[in-house]
CSV table of C-alpha atoms and ligand atoms in Angstrom, one decimal:
chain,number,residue,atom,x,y,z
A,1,UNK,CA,-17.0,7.7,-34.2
A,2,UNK,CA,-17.4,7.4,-30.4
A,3,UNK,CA,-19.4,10.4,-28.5
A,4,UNK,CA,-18.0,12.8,-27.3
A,5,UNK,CA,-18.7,13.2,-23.4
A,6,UNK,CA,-18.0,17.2,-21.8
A,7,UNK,CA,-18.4,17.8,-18.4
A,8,UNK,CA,-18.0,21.5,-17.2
A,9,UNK,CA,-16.8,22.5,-13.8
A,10,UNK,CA,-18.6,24.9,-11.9
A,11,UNK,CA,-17.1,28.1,-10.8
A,12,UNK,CA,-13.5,28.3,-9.1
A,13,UNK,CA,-13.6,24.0,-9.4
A,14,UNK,CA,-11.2,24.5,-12.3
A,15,UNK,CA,-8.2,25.5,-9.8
A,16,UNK,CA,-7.4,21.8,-8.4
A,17,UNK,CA,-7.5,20.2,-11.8
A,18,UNK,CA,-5.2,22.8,-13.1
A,19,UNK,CA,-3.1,22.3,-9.8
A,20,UNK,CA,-2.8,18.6,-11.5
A,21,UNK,CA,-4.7,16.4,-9.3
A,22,UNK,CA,-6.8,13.9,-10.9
A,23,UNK,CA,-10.2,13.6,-9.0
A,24,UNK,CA,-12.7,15.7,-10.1
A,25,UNK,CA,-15.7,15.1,-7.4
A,26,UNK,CA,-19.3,14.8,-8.3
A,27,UNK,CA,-20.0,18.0,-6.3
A,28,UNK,CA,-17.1,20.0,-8.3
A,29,UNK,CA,-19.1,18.9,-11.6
A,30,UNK,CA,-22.1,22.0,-12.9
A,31,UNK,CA,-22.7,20.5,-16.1
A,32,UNK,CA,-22.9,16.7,-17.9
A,33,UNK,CA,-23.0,16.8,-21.8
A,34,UNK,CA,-24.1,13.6,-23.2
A,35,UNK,CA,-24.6,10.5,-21.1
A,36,UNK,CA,-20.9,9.0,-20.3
A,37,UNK,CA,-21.2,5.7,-18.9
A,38,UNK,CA,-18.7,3.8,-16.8
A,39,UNK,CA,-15.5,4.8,-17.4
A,40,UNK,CA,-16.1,6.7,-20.4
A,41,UNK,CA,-13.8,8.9,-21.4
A,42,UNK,CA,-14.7,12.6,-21.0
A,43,UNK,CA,-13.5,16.1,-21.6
A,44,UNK,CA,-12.9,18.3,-18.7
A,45,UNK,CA,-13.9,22.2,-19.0
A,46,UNK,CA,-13.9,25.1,-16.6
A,47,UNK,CA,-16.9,27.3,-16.6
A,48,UNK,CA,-15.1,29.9,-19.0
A,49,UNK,CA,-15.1,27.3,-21.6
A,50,UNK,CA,-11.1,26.3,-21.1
A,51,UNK,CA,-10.6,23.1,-22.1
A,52,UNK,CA,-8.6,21.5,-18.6
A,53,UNK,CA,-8.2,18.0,-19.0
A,54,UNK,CA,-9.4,14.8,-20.3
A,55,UNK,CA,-10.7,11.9,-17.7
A,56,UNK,CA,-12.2,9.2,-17.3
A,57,UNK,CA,-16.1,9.2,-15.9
A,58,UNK,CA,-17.7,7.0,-13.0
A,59,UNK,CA,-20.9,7.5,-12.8
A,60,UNK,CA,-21.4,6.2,-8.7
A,61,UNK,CA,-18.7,7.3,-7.2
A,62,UNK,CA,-18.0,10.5,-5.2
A,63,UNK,CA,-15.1,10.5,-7.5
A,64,UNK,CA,-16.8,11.3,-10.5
A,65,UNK,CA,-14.0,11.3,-12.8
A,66,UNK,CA,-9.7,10.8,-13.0
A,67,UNK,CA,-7.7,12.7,-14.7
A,68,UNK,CA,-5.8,10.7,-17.8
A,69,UNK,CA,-4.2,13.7,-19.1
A,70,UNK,CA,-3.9,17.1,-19.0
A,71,UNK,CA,-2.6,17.7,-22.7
A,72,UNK,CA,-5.4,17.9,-25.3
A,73,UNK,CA,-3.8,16.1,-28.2
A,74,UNK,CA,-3.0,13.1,-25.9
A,75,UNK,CA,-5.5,10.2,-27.2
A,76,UNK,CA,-6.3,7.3,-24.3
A,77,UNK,CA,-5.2,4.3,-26.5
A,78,UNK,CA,-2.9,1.3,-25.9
A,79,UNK,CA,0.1,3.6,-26.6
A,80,UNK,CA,-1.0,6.0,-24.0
A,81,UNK,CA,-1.2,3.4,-21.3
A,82,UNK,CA,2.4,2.0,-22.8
A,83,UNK,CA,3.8,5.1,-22.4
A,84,UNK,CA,2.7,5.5,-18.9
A,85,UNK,CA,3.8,1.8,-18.1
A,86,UNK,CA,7.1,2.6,-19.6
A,87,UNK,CA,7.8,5.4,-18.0
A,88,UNK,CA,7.1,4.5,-14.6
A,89,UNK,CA,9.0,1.1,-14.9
A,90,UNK,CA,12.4,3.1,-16.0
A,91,UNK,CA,11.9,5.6,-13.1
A,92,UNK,CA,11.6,2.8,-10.4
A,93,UNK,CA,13.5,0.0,-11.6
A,94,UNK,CA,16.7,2.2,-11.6
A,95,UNK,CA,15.6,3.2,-7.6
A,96,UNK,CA,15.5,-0.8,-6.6
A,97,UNK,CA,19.0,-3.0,-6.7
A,98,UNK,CA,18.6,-5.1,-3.9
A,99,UNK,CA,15.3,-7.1,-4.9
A,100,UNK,CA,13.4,-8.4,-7.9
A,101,UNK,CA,10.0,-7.1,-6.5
A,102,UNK,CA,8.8,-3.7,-7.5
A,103,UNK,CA,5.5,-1.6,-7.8
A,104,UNK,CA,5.6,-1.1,-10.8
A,105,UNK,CA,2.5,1.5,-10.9
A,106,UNK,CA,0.9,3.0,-8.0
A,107,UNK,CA,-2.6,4.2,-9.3
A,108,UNK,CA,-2.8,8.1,-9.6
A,109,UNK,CA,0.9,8.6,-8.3
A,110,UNK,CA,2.2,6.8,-11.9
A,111,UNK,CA,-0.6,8.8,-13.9
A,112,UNK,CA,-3.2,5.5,-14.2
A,113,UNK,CA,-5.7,6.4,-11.8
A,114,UNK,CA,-7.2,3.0,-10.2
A,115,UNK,CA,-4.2,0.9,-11.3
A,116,UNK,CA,-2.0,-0.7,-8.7
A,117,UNK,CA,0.9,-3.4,-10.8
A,118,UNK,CA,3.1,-5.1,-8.9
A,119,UNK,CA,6.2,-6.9,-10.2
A,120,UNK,CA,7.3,-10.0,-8.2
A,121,UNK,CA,10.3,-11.5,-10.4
A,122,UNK,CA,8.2,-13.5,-13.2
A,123,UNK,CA,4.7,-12.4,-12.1
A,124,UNK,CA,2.9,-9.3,-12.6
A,125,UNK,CA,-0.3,-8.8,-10.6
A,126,UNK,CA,-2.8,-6.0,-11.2
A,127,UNK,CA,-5.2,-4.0,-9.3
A,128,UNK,CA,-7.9,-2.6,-12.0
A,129,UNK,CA,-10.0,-0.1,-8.9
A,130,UNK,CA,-11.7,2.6,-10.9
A,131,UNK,CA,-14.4,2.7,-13.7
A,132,UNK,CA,-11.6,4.1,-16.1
A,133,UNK,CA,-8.9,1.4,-16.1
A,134,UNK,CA,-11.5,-1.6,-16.0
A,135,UNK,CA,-13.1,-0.3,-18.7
A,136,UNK,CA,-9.8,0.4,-21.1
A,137,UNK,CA,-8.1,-3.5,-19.0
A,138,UNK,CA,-7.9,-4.8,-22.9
A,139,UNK,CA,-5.2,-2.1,-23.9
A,140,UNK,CA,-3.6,-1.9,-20.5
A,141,UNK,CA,-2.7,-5.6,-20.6
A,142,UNK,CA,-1.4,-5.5,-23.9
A,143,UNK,CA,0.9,-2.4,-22.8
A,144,UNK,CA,2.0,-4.8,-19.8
A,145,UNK,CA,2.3,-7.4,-22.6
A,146,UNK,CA,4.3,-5.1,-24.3
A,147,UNK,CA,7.1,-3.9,-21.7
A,148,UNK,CA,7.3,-7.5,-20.2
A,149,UNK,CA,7.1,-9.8,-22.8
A,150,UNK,CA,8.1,-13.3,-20.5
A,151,UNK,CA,5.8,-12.7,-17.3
A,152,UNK,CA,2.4,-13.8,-16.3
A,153,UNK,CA,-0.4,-11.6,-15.1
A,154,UNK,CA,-3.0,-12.0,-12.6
A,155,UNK,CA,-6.0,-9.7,-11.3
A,156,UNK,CA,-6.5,-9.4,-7.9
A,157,UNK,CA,-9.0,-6.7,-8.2
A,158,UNK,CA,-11.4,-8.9,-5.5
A,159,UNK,CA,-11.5,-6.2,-3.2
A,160,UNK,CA,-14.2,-3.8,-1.7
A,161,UNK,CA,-13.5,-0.5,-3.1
A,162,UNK,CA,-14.5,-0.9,-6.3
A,163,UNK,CA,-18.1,-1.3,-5.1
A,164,UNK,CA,-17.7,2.6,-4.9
A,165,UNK,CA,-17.3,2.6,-8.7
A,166,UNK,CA,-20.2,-0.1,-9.3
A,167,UNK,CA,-17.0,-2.8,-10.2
A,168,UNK,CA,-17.6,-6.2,-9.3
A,169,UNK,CA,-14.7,-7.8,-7.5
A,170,UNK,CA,-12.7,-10.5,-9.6
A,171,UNK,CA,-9.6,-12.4,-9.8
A,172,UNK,CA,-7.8,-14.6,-11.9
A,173,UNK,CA,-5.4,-15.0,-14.6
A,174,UNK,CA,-5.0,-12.1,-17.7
A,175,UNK,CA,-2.0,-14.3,-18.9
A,176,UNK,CA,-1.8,-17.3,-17.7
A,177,UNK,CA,1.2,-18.5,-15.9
A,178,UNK,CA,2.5,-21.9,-14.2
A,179,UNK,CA,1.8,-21.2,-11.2
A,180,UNK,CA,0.4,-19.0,-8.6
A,181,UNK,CA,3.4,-18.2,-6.7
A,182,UNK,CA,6.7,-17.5,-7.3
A,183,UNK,CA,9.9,-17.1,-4.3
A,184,UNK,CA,11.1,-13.4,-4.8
A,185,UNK,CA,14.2,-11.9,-3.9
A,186,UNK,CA,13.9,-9.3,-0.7
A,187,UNK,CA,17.8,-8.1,0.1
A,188,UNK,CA,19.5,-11.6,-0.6
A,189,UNK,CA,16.7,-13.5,1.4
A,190,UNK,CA,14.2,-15.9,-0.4
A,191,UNK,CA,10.0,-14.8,0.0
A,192,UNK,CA,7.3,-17.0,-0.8
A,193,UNK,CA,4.6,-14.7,-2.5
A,194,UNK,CA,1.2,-15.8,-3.5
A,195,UNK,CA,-0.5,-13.6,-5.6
A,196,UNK,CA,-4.1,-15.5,-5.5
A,197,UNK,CA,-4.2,-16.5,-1.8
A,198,UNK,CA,-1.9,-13.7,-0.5
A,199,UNK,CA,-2.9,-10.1,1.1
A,200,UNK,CA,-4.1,-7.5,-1.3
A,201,UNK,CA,-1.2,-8.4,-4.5
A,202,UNK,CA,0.3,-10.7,-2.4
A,203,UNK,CA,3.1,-8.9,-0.2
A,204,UNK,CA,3.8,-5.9,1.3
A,205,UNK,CA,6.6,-4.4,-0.9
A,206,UNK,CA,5.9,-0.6,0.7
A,207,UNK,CA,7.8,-2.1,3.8
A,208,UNK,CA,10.8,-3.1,1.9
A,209,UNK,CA,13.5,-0.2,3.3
A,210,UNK,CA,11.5,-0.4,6.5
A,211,UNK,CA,12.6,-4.2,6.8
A,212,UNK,CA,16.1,-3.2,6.4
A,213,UNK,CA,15.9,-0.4,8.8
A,214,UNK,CA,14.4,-2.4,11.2
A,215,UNK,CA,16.5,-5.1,11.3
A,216,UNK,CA,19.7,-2.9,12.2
A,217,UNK,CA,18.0,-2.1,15.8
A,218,UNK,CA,17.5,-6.0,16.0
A,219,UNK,CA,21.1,-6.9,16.0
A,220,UNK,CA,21.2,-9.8,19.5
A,221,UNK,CA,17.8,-9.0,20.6
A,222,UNK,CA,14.6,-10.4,21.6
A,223,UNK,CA,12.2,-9.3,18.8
A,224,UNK,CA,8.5,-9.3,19.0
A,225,UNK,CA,7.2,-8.8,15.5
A,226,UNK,CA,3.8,-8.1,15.4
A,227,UNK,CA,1.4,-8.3,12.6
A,228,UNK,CA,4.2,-10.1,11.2
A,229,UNK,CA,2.0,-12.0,7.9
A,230,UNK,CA,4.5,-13.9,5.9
A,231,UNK,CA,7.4,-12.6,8.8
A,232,UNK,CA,10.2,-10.7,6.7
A,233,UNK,CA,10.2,-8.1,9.5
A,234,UNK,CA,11.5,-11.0,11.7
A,235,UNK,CA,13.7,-13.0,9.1
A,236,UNK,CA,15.7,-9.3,8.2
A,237,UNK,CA,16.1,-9.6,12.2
A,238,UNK,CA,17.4,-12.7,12.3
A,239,UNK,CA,19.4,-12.4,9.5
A,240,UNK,CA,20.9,-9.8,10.9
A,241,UNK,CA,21.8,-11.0,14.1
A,242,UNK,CA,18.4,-10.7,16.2
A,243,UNK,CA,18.7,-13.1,19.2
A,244,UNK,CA,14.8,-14.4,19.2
A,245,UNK,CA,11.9,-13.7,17.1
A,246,UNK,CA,8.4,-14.0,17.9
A,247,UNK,CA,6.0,-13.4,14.8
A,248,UNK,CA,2.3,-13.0,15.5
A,249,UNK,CA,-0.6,-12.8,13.1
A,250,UNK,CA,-4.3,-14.1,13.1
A,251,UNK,CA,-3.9,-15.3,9.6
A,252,UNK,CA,-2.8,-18.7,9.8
A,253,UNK,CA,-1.9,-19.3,5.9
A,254,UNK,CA,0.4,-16.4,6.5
A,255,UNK,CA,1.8,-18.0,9.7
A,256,UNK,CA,2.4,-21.1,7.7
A,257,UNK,CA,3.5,-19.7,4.7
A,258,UNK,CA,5.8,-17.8,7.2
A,259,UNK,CA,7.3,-21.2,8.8
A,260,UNK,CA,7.8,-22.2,4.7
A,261,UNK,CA,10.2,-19.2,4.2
A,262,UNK,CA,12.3,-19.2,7.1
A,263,UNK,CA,12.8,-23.0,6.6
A,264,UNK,CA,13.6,-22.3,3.4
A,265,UNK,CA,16.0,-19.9,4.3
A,266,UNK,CA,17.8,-21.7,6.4
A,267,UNK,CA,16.8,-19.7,9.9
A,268,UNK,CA,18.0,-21.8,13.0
A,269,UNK,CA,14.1,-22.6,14.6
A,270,UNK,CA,15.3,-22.4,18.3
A,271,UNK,CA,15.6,-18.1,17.4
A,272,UNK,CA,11.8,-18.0,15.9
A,273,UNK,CA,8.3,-19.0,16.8
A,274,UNK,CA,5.0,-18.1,15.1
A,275,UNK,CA,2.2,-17.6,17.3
A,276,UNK,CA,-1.3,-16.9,16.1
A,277,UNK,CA,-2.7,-14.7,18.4
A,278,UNK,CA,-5.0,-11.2,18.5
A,279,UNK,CA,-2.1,-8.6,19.1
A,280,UNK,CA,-4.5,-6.5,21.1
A,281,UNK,CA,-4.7,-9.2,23.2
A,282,UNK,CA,-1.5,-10.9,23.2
A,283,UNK,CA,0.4,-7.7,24.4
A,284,UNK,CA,-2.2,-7.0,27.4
A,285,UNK,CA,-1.1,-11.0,27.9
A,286,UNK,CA,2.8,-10.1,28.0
A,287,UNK,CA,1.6,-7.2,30.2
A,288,UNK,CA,0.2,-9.3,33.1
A,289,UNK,CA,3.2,-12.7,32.6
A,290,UNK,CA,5.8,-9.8,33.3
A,291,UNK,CA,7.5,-10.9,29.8
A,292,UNK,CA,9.3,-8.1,28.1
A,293,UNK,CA,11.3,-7.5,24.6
A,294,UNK,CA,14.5,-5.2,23.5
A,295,UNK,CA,12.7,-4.4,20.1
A,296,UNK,CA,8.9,-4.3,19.1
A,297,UNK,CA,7.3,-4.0,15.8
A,298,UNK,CA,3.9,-2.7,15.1
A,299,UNK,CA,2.9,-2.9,11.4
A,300,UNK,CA,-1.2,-3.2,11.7
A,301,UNK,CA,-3.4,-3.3,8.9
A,302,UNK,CA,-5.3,0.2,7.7
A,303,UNK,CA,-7.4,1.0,10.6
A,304,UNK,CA,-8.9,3.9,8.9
A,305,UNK,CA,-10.7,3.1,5.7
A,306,UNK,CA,-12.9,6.6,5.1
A,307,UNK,CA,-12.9,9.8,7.9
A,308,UNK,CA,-15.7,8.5,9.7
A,309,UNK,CA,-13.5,5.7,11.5
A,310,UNK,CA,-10.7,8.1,11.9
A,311,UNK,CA,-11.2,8.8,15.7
A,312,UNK,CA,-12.1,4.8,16.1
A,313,UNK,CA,-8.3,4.0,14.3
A,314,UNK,CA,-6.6,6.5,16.8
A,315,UNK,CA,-8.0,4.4,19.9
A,316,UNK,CA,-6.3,1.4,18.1
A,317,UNK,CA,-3.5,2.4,17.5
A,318,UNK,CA,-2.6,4.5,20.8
A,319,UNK,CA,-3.8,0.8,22.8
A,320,UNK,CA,-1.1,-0.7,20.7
A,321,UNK,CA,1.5,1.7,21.2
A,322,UNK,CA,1.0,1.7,25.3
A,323,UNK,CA,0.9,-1.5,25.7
A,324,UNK,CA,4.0,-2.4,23.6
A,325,UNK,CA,5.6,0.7,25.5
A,326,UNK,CA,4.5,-0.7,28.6
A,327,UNK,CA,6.4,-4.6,28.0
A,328,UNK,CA,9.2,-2.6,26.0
A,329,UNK,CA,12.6,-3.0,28.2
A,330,UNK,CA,14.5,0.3,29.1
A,331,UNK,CA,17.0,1.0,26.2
A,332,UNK,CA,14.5,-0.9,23.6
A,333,UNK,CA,13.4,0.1,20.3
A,334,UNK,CA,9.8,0.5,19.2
A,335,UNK,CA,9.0,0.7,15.5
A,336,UNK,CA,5.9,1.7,14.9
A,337,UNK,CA,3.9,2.4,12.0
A,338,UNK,CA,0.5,3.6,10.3
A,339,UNK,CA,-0.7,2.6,6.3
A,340,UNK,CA,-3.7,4.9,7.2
A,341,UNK,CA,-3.4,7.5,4.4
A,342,UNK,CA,-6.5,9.6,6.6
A,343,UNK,CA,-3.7,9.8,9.6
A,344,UNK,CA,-1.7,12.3,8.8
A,345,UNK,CA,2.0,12.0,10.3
A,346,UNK,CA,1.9,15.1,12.8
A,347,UNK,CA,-1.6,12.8,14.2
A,348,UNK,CA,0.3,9.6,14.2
A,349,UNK,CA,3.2,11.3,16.3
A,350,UNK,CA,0.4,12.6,18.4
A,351,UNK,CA,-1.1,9.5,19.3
A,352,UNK,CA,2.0,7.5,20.0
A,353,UNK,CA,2.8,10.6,22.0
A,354,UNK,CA,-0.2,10.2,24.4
A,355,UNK,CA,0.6,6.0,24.3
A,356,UNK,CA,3.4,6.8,25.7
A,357,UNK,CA,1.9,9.3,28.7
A,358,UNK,CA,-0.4,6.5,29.7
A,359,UNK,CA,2.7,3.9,28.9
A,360,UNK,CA,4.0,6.5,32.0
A,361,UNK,CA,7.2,5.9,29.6
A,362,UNK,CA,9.7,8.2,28.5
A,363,UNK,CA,10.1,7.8,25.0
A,364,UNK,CA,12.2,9.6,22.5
A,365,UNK,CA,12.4,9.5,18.4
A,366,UNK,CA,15.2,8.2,17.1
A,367,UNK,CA,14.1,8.1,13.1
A,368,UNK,CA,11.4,8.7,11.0
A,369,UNK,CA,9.9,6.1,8.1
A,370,UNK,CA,8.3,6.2,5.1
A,371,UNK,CA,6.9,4.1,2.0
A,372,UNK,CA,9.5,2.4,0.1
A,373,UNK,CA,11.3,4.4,-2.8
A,374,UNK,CA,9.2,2.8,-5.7
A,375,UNK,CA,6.0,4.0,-3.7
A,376,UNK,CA,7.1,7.5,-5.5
A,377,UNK,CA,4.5,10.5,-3.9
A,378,UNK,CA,3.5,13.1,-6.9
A,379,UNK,CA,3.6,16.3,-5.5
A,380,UNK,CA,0.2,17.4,-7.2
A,381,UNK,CA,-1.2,14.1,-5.1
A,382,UNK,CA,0.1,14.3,-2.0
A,383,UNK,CA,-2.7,11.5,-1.5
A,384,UNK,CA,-0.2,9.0,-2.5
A,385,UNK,CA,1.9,9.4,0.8
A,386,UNK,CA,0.1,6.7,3.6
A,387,UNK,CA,3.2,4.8,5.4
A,388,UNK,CA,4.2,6.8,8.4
A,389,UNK,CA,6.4,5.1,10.8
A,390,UNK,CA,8.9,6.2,14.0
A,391,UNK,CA,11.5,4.5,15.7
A,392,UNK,CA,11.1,5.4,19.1
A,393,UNK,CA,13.3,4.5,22.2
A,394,UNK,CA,12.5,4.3,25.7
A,395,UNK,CA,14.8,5.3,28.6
B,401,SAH,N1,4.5,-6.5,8.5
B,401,SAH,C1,4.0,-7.3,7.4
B,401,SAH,C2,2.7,-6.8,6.8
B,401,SAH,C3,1.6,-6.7,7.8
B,401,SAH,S1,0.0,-6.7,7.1
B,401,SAH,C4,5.1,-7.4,6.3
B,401,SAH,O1,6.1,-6.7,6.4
B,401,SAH,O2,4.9,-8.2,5.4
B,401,SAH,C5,-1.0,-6.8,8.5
B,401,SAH,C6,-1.2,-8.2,9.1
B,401,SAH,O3,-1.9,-8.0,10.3
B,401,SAH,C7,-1.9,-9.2,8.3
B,401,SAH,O4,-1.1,-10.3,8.1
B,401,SAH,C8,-3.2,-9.6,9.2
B,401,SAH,O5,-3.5,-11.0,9.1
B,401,SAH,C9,-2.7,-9.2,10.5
B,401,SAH,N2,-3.7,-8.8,11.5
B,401,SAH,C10,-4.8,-8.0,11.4
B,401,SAH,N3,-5.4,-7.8,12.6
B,401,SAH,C11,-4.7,-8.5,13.5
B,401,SAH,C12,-4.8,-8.7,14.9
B,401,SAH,N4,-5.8,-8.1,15.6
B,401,SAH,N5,-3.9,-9.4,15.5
B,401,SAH,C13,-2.9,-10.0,14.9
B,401,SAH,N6,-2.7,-9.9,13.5
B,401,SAH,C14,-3.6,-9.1,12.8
């Protein structure tokens, strides 16, 4: 029989776990029973001896363990994780009709702490970015196996934050497939995705509704779409009526790949061009040519990856919001957005709020954005919600 690994909380710790959110940090933790090792499974107890939960342990990170479950005759086995998988498939699948991409789990927000699946038509790829869900990856892929018996899988879990659990990165197939991408369907327009070259799973499915959304303020105008990667902002525009788009990127795969889909899709080229170029620098550009758009879109990476660069991301994105303020016609539409889960929405508001001031601009909100719907946000994790976004207008 396996160990059994306790870990007791010190005094008053117990109140977030029993609030249901699953990190337990190292500093929360009085008392180690046992010598768990990476991702372990281990029993969580307040200091009054009440059993709380039972998690999963990682021994380097600040995040010493994640909740799994909080009912005590729940085992962590394959049918655990099919359960989970299930679950969270049946819940989302029924909020999406207009594509055949979904996120199929989001980590802690679906109950599998460290596990990010995404669905893109006959592909699944997976995220495996805590000590718990590497170390049980056998069952998990049979529970995928399970609940989608005809598509492929492929890890993309080559990425920096599993350092923080003591995870080396790694991709590659888990069931191998024909080939490493597949054309998804985004609102009746064709996407090229590819899961091992692409962006984190290999699109950017949080900004599905956001497309849509965007596209409506597009209708006959001159677009600039900025941090536009494979371009759907700008081919929703277009194919809803936009006048010109200009997509700009500093990837160039993603330019190309970009050029691929909107041929593909039949766009008319005179109403596009791709332009690689620093957006920092290409609006300050705009700025001094005079050259000014009816519609701007602002969808930068995570400028915030921990607290510390908190203050650094605010600076980034206010420069971006002024100057696309600033080259922004009177009338036009702004839509602006942060992924930094450390910004909080009032402190986004805030800083496109003083943009504007040094933009010397007038601006008002005309809607507010969020994650797509299969992003779901728990409400013990509020954690889970990161996409802010605003359409603003200037007068
Ligand atoms: N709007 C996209 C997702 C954007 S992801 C969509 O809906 O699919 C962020 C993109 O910003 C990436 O493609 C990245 O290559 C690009 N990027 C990062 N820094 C940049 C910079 N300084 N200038 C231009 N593009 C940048």
């Amino acid at each position: 029989m396996a160990d059994t690994f306790k870990i007791t909380l010190a005094s008053k710790r117990e109140k977030s776990v029993l609030r249901r959110h699953p990190w337990i940090f190292s500093r929360a933790i009085e008392k180690v029973d046992g010598e768990p090792k990476l991702g372990d499974t281990v029993e969580v107890y307040a200091k009054n001896g009440q059993w709380l939960a039972r998690a999963a342990f990682s021994p380097h990170s600040q995040i010493r363990a994640r909740v799994w479950t909080y009912e005590q005759n729940q085992q962590i086995d394959q049918s655990f994780f099919l359960q989970r998988i299930q679950t969270a498939y049946q819940s989302k699948s029924a909020l999406i009709n207009n594509s055949d991409a979904l996120r199929v789990i989001a980590g802690e927000s679906d109950g599998l702490p460290g596990l990010t699946v995404d669905l893109y038509k006959d592909i699944l790829v997976c995220q495996f970015l805590a000590a718990g869900v590497e170390k049980h990856k056998a069952e998990i892929v049979a529970a995928l196996e399970q609940v989608f018996p005809q598509l492929a899988i492929f890890e993309r879990s080559d990425v920096d934050v599993r350092q923080k659990e003591g995870l080396k990165p790694i991709s590659g197939w888990l069931k191998a497939g024909a080939q490493t991408s597949t054309w998804i369907n985004e609102a009746g327009s064709q996407i090229l995705v590819d899961v091992e070259q692409g962006h984190k799973t290999g699109f950017y499915l949080d900004q599905r509704d956001n497309r849509l959304i965007a596209a409506d303020y597009c209708k006959g105008k001159q677009v600039l779409n900025c941090f536009s990667y494979t371009g759907t902002f700008g081919l929703h525009a277009l194919k809803a009526g936009a006048e010109h788009v200009t997509n700009l990127d500093v990837s160039q795969l993603a330019l190309d790949t970009s050029a691929k889909i909107y041929q593909q899709n039949q766009l008319d080229e005179s109403k596009y061009t791709h332009l690689n170029a620093d957006v920092f620098k290409q609006l300050r550009q705009y700025k001094k040519q005079g050259q000014q758009f009816d519609c701007i879109i602002l969808d930068p990476p995570k400028f915030a990856e921990n607290k510390g660069q908190v203050i650094r991301a605010c600076r980034g994105y206010k420069d971006i919001n002024m100057l696309a303020l600033q080259i922004l016609k009177p009338g036009g539409f702004l839509l602006t957005f942060s992924c930094s889960g450390l910004i909080e929405a009032d402190l986004f508001q805030k800083v496109v709020a003083d943009a504007a001031l040094d933009a010397n601009v007038e601006a008002h909100i005309i809607e507010k954005l969020t994650q797509a719907k299969d992003h779901t946000v728990l409400l013990s994790y509020p954690e889970g919600f990161y996409l802010k976004g605003l359409v603003v207008q200037k007068r």
